[in-house]
């Protein structure tokens, strides 16, 4: 598709921050003076992120992913074609940053009942992302796939994550027992040189392997082979996805937060957090965008939840992300958002034009309470409800703003992902923390190693046994 300048403008993702301003929220809103007071900090955050773009040693390699992958993309498209031809199912084995992106893109850009469609109506094999070690889930996946006809994409940057490697052991054993040469049915996405998946693929020989680049952490990896291969297998236009990211990058080059959507969102969030808004709700009005909230929750929580600044001072910063879905959660959580504690800021994701309109037919003419709906469309209804909820929150003095996608496609999704990644990097810079590490996650991984007897973790096992003996207080 030819992406004209006009199309780019029509598909531009924008942040509408009307409902955080004191003009609309009165004393609960952010005043011009407060915004002005944060202008310098926002500029500094922008300068920090700009100066460190692409630096692997700072885990900022993700900024360049829209630009430096043309060969990889070509290779992925070839591999995806082979996978589509050869396999009935494609299973991602991974967790956290190695799974949330593929799930999100699948849900956003494919049919909502994709796996139930007949083969002729799907662009690729049936698709599963297995991001847990729930024994029931693993067993029941095996009830619906034939391992001989399934491609397993094992994704792990470290190659050491217990969950993913346990899944790999189960699958490779099954493939062996089924008489399949393992290397024919697996693709690894991992570090270039280090880690167990590198060793395993060297031992197996001839395994197709993609690199999760050095300077790209798990939660920033959707636009590298971690997300691009699964997306390409599904027939998603990954070139357009990357073009969307590049477009948002261009829109965010300005150092003035009023001209830079990611910097604006980061500044709003920073001011809110400083004012006790410890909860950030992300509420897409679209089932397709539902798992963007899961992906964002990891990005935001793991990046900002830190207890020390880059200068070594203790701090406890971050914001608890809450996932909500419009309109479903209007009938559950919105009561709390409207009348509960003033500890939240709500971000809506709205869609201008849905790919289906779904008319509501006339009927029940003798009951005006129902018949008024006839002649409208479900698109009108969901958009009206989005507007109504934003209005109700604003009327109740609750901070809320909207990220608006004119349509949902690869180009707008690419913009949205890049916007969130930049927003996170800017917010981390404002707090002066290491946005890209995750010591809290690593601690849990190591404790699991110790509990399951990984060599080298004996001392930690002893410490764990001592610190957490069998339950002492049970009711
Ligand atoms: O963001 C992160 O770094 C984590 O969520 C990881 O993605 C997750 O723990 C999986 O790690 P790995 O890819 O090494 O298996």
XYZ file of C-alpha atoms and ligand atoms in Angstrom:
490
model
C 0.000 0.000 0.000
C 1.219 3.485 -0.886
C 1.364 5.491 2.298
C 0.710 9.018 1.074
C 1.240 12.090 3.233
C -2.519 12.547 3.316
C -3.050 9.009 4.575
C -0.433 9.530 7.268
C -2.262 12.641 8.445
C -5.644 10.917 8.364
C -4.248 8.058 10.411
C -2.392 10.187 12.902
C -2.732 9.095 16.539
C -3.344 12.066 18.838
C -3.585 12.816 22.528
C -6.604 14.835 23.630
C -5.831 16.225 27.083
C -8.802 18.542 27.443
C -10.112 16.684 30.496
C -7.007 17.041 32.622
C -6.979 20.835 32.417
C -8.375 23.025 35.156
C -10.535 24.708 32.549
C -12.706 21.595 32.572
C -11.785 19.998 35.883
C -11.710 23.194 37.955
C -9.623 22.802 41.123
C -9.013 19.088 40.429
C -7.385 19.833 37.061
C -3.841 20.690 36.046
C -3.409 24.427 35.788
C -1.436 26.274 33.163
C 0.950 27.321 35.900
C 1.588 23.693 36.898
C 2.196 22.699 33.291
C 4.595 25.622 32.897
C 6.422 24.633 36.067
C 7.172 21.230 34.498
C 8.275 22.541 31.140
C 11.974 22.467 32.013
C 11.805 18.929 33.431
C 9.997 17.758 30.290
C 12.632 19.359 28.081
C 15.407 17.700 30.095
C 13.709 14.320 29.834
C 13.369 14.795 26.107
C 17.041 15.797 25.836
C 18.124 12.735 27.861
C 16.137 10.310 25.733
C 17.239 11.979 22.484
C 20.894 11.964 23.484
C 20.815 8.282 24.365
C 18.809 6.985 21.450
C 19.987 3.642 20.172
C 22.532 3.115 22.951
C 22.692 -0.600 23.614
C 24.579 -0.163 26.871
C 21.603 1.823 28.217
C 19.040 -0.606 26.757
C 17.787 2.049 24.390
C 18.299 0.083 21.190
C 14.498 -0.106 20.779
C 14.367 3.508 19.568
C 16.011 2.464 16.292
C 13.931 -0.628 15.544
C 11.711 1.187 13.028
C 14.790 1.938 10.946
C 17.422 -0.766 11.173
C 15.669 -4.029 10.340
C 15.082 -4.130 6.599
C 17.115 -7.333 6.110
C 15.578 -8.967 9.157
C 12.085 -8.045 7.997
C 12.741 -9.589 4.580
C 13.994 -12.767 6.241
C 11.004 -12.874 8.614
C 8.575 -12.520 5.725
C 10.203 -15.499 3.969
C 10.141 -17.625 7.112
C 6.533 -16.642 7.803
C 5.564 -17.767 4.312
C 7.146 -21.189 4.895
C 5.497 -21.516 8.293
C 2.090 -20.673 6.852
C 2.550 -23.279 4.148
C 3.780 -26.044 6.411
C 1.979 -25.791 9.761
C -1.553 -25.910 11.138
C -0.710 -24.113 14.363
C 1.858 -21.609 15.601
C 2.612 -21.515 19.311
C 4.655 -18.863 21.079
C 6.430 -20.176 24.159
C 7.515 -17.195 26.243
C 6.538 -14.999 29.153
C 6.457 -11.307 30.089
C 8.058 -9.188 27.413
C 8.462 -12.271 25.263
C 4.723 -12.935 25.122
C 2.629 -9.846 25.844
C 3.520 -8.148 22.557
C 2.588 -11.086 20.311
C -0.698 -11.532 22.210
C -1.498 -7.845 21.918
C -0.776 -7.587 18.165
C -2.691 -10.800 17.439
C -5.741 -9.551 19.256
C -5.498 -6.029 17.863
C -5.128 -6.857 14.203
C -6.710 -10.269 13.660
C -10.298 -11.430 13.738
C -11.499 -11.671 17.352
C -12.394 -15.342 16.813
C -9.463 -16.055 14.536
C -8.766 -19.599 15.720
C -12.394 -20.575 15.177
C -12.466 -19.405 11.572
C -12.167 -22.028 8.849
C -8.678 -22.293 7.367
C -9.759 -20.561 4.152
C -10.710 -17.445 6.106
C -7.491 -17.231 8.120
C -4.292 -15.726 6.765
C -2.149 -18.103 8.799
C -2.135 -21.130 11.097
C -4.077 -21.215 14.347
C -2.251 -19.118 16.912
C -1.533 -19.554 20.616
C 0.653 -17.696 23.087
C 1.509 -19.837 26.095
C 2.732 -17.467 28.773
C 2.143 -19.500 31.885
C 3.162 -22.783 33.430
C -0.282 -23.644 34.649
C -0.134 -27.433 34.235
C -3.764 -27.592 33.127
C -3.261 -25.002 30.421
C -0.214 -26.786 29.029
C -1.953 -30.143 28.990
C -5.083 -28.714 27.410
C -3.134 -26.929 24.690
C -1.836 -30.344 23.731
C -5.429 -31.522 23.384
C -6.061 -29.032 20.571
C -2.809 -29.090 18.585
C -0.922 -31.785 16.765
C 2.721 -31.170 17.717
C 3.860 -32.647 14.401
C 1.977 -29.938 12.547
C 2.837 -27.101 14.927
C 5.616 -24.553 14.779
C 6.883 -23.532 18.230
C 8.465 -20.108 18.487
C 10.529 -20.236 21.677
C 11.154 -16.636 22.742
C 13.505 -15.846 25.594
C 16.173 -13.187 25.709
C 18.046 -14.888 28.534
C 17.248 -18.462 27.557
C 17.174 -19.055 31.305
C 13.582 -18.321 32.217
C 12.237 -21.381 34.051
C 8.734 -21.088 32.603
C 9.810 -20.962 28.974
C 12.510 -23.571 29.318
C 10.136 -25.980 31.093
C 7.727 -25.556 28.189
C 10.554 -26.199 25.747
C 11.512 -29.419 27.556
C 7.937 -30.669 27.340
C 7.545 -29.798 23.672
C 10.930 -31.098 22.539
C 10.267 -34.370 24.333
C 6.901 -34.701 22.588
C 8.410 -33.902 19.214
C 11.117 -36.505 19.770
C 8.542 -39.108 20.771
C 6.487 -38.259 17.681
C 9.536 -38.968 15.539
C 9.908 -35.340 14.458
C 13.296 -33.751 14.023
C 13.007 -30.961 16.609
C 14.776 -28.373 14.501
C 12.070 -28.636 11.824
C 9.338 -27.498 14.210
C 11.007 -24.801 16.292
C 12.162 -21.248 15.765
C 14.195 -19.594 18.526
C 14.188 -15.870 19.250
C 16.929 -15.068 21.704
C 20.148 -13.193 22.414
C 22.682 -13.159 19.615
C 25.473 -15.007 21.403
C 24.552 -15.792 24.988
C 22.166 -18.109 26.744
C 20.774 -21.610 26.721
C 18.752 -21.282 23.542
C 21.969 -20.480 21.683
C 23.580 -23.598 23.152
C 20.541 -25.743 22.382
C 20.296 -24.540 18.812
C 24.028 -25.163 18.322
C 23.539 -28.709 19.603
C 20.498 -29.336 17.425
C 22.102 -27.671 14.415
C 20.121 -25.906 11.715
C 17.501 -24.335 13.960
C 16.058 -21.111 12.561
C 17.109 -18.438 15.020
C 16.234 -14.754 15.330
C 18.119 -12.276 17.423
C 16.622 -10.263 20.245
C 19.074 -7.372 19.989
C 21.416 -6.493 22.852
C 19.980 -3.074 23.604
C 16.351 -4.170 23.592
C 14.758 -5.346 26.837
C 11.830 -7.757 26.871
C 9.119 -5.160 27.399
C 10.465 -2.982 24.581
C 10.810 -5.870 22.145
C 7.514 -6.000 20.256
C 8.940 -4.242 17.213
C 11.896 -6.640 16.854
C 11.677 -10.347 15.842
C 9.927 -11.133 19.153
C 6.768 -9.521 17.805
C 7.497 -9.313 14.107
C 7.727 -13.038 13.382
C 4.434 -14.013 15.072
C 2.750 -10.996 13.457
C 4.079 -11.876 10.005
C 2.900 -15.465 10.399
C -0.578 -14.046 11.044
C -0.426 -12.013 7.847
C -0.069 -8.691 9.676
C 1.726 -6.058 7.592
C 4.866 -5.678 9.703
C 6.393 -3.081 7.395
C 3.377 -0.850 7.976
C 3.628 -1.473 11.723
C 7.228 -0.222 11.682
C 6.269 2.738 9.497
C 3.671 3.687 12.103
C 6.330 3.581 14.816
C 8.673 5.719 12.699
C 5.874 8.234 12.125
C 5.226 8.573 15.845
C 8.961 8.939 16.394
C 8.924 11.846 13.960
C 5.950 13.429 15.746
C 7.847 13.182 19.021
C 11.035 14.923 17.949
C 9.853 18.237 19.405
C 11.201 19.123 22.842
C 8.105 21.185 23.666
C 5.627 18.865 25.338
C 2.735 20.636 23.675
C 4.011 19.499 20.316
C 5.162 16.022 21.327
C 2.346 13.568 22.192
C 4.528 11.108 24.145
C 6.171 13.894 26.137
C 2.782 15.424 26.841
C 1.416 12.107 28.129
C 4.553 11.564 30.247
C 4.259 15.072 31.718
C 0.585 14.597 32.577
C 1.340 11.249 34.183
C 4.336 12.618 36.085
C 2.344 15.561 37.484
C -0.464 13.168 38.411
C 1.836 10.729 40.186
C 3.432 13.588 42.110
C -0.090 14.512 43.177
C -0.930 11.099 44.543
C -2.490 9.502 41.498
C -0.930 6.151 42.229
C -3.249 4.273 39.908
C -3.240 4.621 36.134
C -6.226 3.087 34.397
C -5.960 2.242 30.715
C -9.395 1.817 29.208
C -9.624 1.025 25.510
C -13.043 1.276 23.904
C -12.334 -1.614 21.606
C -12.123 -5.343 22.184
C -9.294 -5.438 19.674
C -7.269 -3.128 21.906
C -8.006 -5.060 25.079
C -4.561 -6.654 25.344
C -2.787 -3.377 24.690
C -3.596 -2.814 28.355
C -1.744 -5.976 29.386
C 1.254 -5.053 27.276
C 1.230 -1.478 28.599
C 0.816 -2.647 32.188
C 4.136 -4.470 32.006
C 5.870 -1.633 30.194
C 4.715 0.980 32.683
C 4.957 -1.059 35.884
C 8.263 -2.797 35.291
C 9.918 0.338 33.951
C 8.803 2.848 36.568
C 8.437 0.743 39.709
C 11.852 1.489 41.228
C 13.310 2.124 44.658
C 16.485 3.998 43.820
C 17.372 6.923 41.555
C 20.224 6.948 39.082
C 22.150 9.054 41.594
C 21.687 6.366 44.234
C 19.063 8.075 46.395
C 16.292 5.903 47.777
C 12.897 6.462 46.209
C 9.737 4.434 45.752
C 8.196 5.537 42.515
C 5.831 4.081 39.954
C 2.146 3.819 39.327
C -0.098 0.784 39.519
C -1.565 0.116 36.087
C -5.154 -1.037 36.036
C -6.700 -2.647 32.982
C -10.266 -1.773 32.115
C -12.323 -2.315 28.984
C -14.905 0.050 27.572
C -17.813 -0.411 27.698
C -17.698 -3.634 29.715
C -16.120 -2.064 32.791
C -18.561 0.842 32.825
C -20.791 -1.736 34.460
C -18.187 -2.688 37.009
C -15.302 -0.339 37.838
C -16.478 3.073 36.616
C -18.509 3.621 39.776
C -15.224 3.534 41.706
C -13.437 5.765 39.219
C -16.195 8.364 39.466
C -16.858 8.442 43.191
C -14.007 6.613 44.921
C -10.699 8.052 46.122
C -8.955 10.699 44.035
C -6.029 8.375 43.372
C -6.467 7.606 39.674
C -5.911 8.981 36.233
C -7.782 7.328 33.389
C -6.417 7.035 29.858
C -9.003 6.171 27.248
C -8.066 4.608 23.942
C -10.703 5.601 21.443
C -11.206 4.515 17.850
C -12.680 6.911 15.282
C -13.915 4.448 12.716
C -14.314 0.770 13.597
C -13.840 -1.818 10.866
C -17.444 -2.953 11.405
C -20.416 -0.667 12.072
C -22.989 -3.378 12.942
C -26.397 -1.700 12.500
C -29.028 -2.067 15.185
C -32.348 -2.900 13.495
C -35.632 -1.228 14.344
C -37.911 -3.246 16.578
C -39.973 -3.297 19.779
C -41.778 -0.195 18.475
C -44.337 -0.269 21.274
C -41.562 0.105 23.875
C -39.825 3.471 23.361
C -37.267 2.611 26.060
C -35.891 -0.019 23.690
C -36.959 1.173 20.236
C -34.834 4.353 20.443
C -31.797 2.178 19.801
C -33.098 1.001 16.413
C -31.604 2.728 13.396
C -28.333 3.449 15.171
C -25.206 1.303 14.883
C -23.133 -0.430 17.527
C -20.291 1.848 16.473
C -22.411 4.876 17.384
C -23.336 3.244 20.668
C -19.784 2.431 21.754
C -18.556 5.895 20.757
C -21.408 7.543 22.620
C -20.614 5.488 25.712
C -16.934 6.441 25.491
C -17.908 10.116 25.345
C -20.444 9.690 28.135
C -17.911 8.065 30.466
C -15.312 10.776 29.800
C -18.015 13.359 30.516
C -19.096 11.649 33.755
C -15.509 11.438 34.998
C -14.810 15.044 34.095
C -17.981 16.197 35.816
C -16.836 14.335 38.921
C -13.450 16.097 38.786
C -11.495 13.020 37.721
C -8.381 13.320 35.568
C -8.847 11.616 32.223
C -7.437 11.970 28.761
C -7.856 10.189 25.465
C -5.452 8.706 22.974
C -7.348 8.779 19.743
C -6.805 6.286 16.915
C -8.703 7.391 13.785
C -8.809 3.731 12.690
C -7.173 0.586 14.005
C -4.609 -0.836 11.613
C -0.898 -1.625 11.517
C 0.033 2.019 11.011
C -1.936 3.323 13.989
C -0.958 0.402 16.235
C 2.722 1.019 15.416
C 2.245 4.669 16.406
C 0.509 3.736 19.643
C 3.205 1.286 20.737
C 5.999 3.712 20.017
C 4.109 6.509 21.787
C 3.813 4.370 24.932
C 7.467 3.337 24.777
C 8.645 6.922 24.467
C 6.209 8.082 27.150
C 7.706 5.478 29.488
C 11.271 6.513 28.683
C 10.431 10.194 29.258
C 8.634 9.485 32.530
C 11.575 7.394 33.769
C 13.935 10.248 32.894
C 11.729 12.685 34.838
C 12.018 10.455 37.898
C 15.761 10.022 37.236
C 15.512 6.241 37.550
C 16.810 3.320 35.514
C 13.770 2.734 33.328
C 15.220 -0.305 31.643
C 16.266 -2.654 34.436
C 14.052 -5.055 36.415
C 15.845 -6.224 39.567
C 12.528 -7.142 41.178
C 11.728 -9.583 38.368
C 15.232 -11.063 38.443
C 14.952 -11.657 42.207
C 11.864 -13.819 41.692
C 13.534 -15.749 38.886
C 16.544 -16.505 41.082
C 14.398 -17.625 43.996
C 12.615 -20.056 41.652
C 15.981 -21.435 40.508
C 16.910 -21.983 44.165
C 13.637 -23.691 45.051
C 13.852 -26.083 42.110
C 17.482 -26.999 42.755
C 19.370 -25.198 39.994
C 23.113 -25.732 40.560
C 24.823 -22.653 41.982
C 21.788 -21.512 43.991
C 22.318 -23.666 47.108
C 23.029 -20.736 49.431
C 19.899 -18.933 48.291
C 17.899 -22.108 48.843
C 19.122 -22.298 52.427
C 18.319 -18.613 52.977
C 14.851 -19.119 51.497
C 14.115 -22.110 53.693
C 15.096 -20.089 56.698
C 13.156 -16.967 55.714
C 10.039 -18.768 54.553
C 9.544 -21.969 56.512
C 6.389 -24.024 56.154
C 3.374 -21.894 57.051
C 3.529 -20.972 60.716
C 0.226 -19.115 60.906
C -2.632 -20.882 59.194
C -6.288 -20.193 59.852
O 10.668 -7.222 30.554
C 11.350 -8.134 30.957
O 12.577 -8.057 30.962
C 10.735 -9.427 31.476
O 9.367 -9.377 31.566
C 11.116 -10.568 30.546
O 10.630 -10.278 29.264
C 10.569 -11.884 31.020
O 10.959 -12.121 32.331
C 11.057 -13.012 30.116
O 12.453 -13.043 30.078
P 13.211 -13.824 28.940
O 12.879 -13.199 27.638
O 14.655 -13.690 29.279
O 12.755 -15.245 28.992
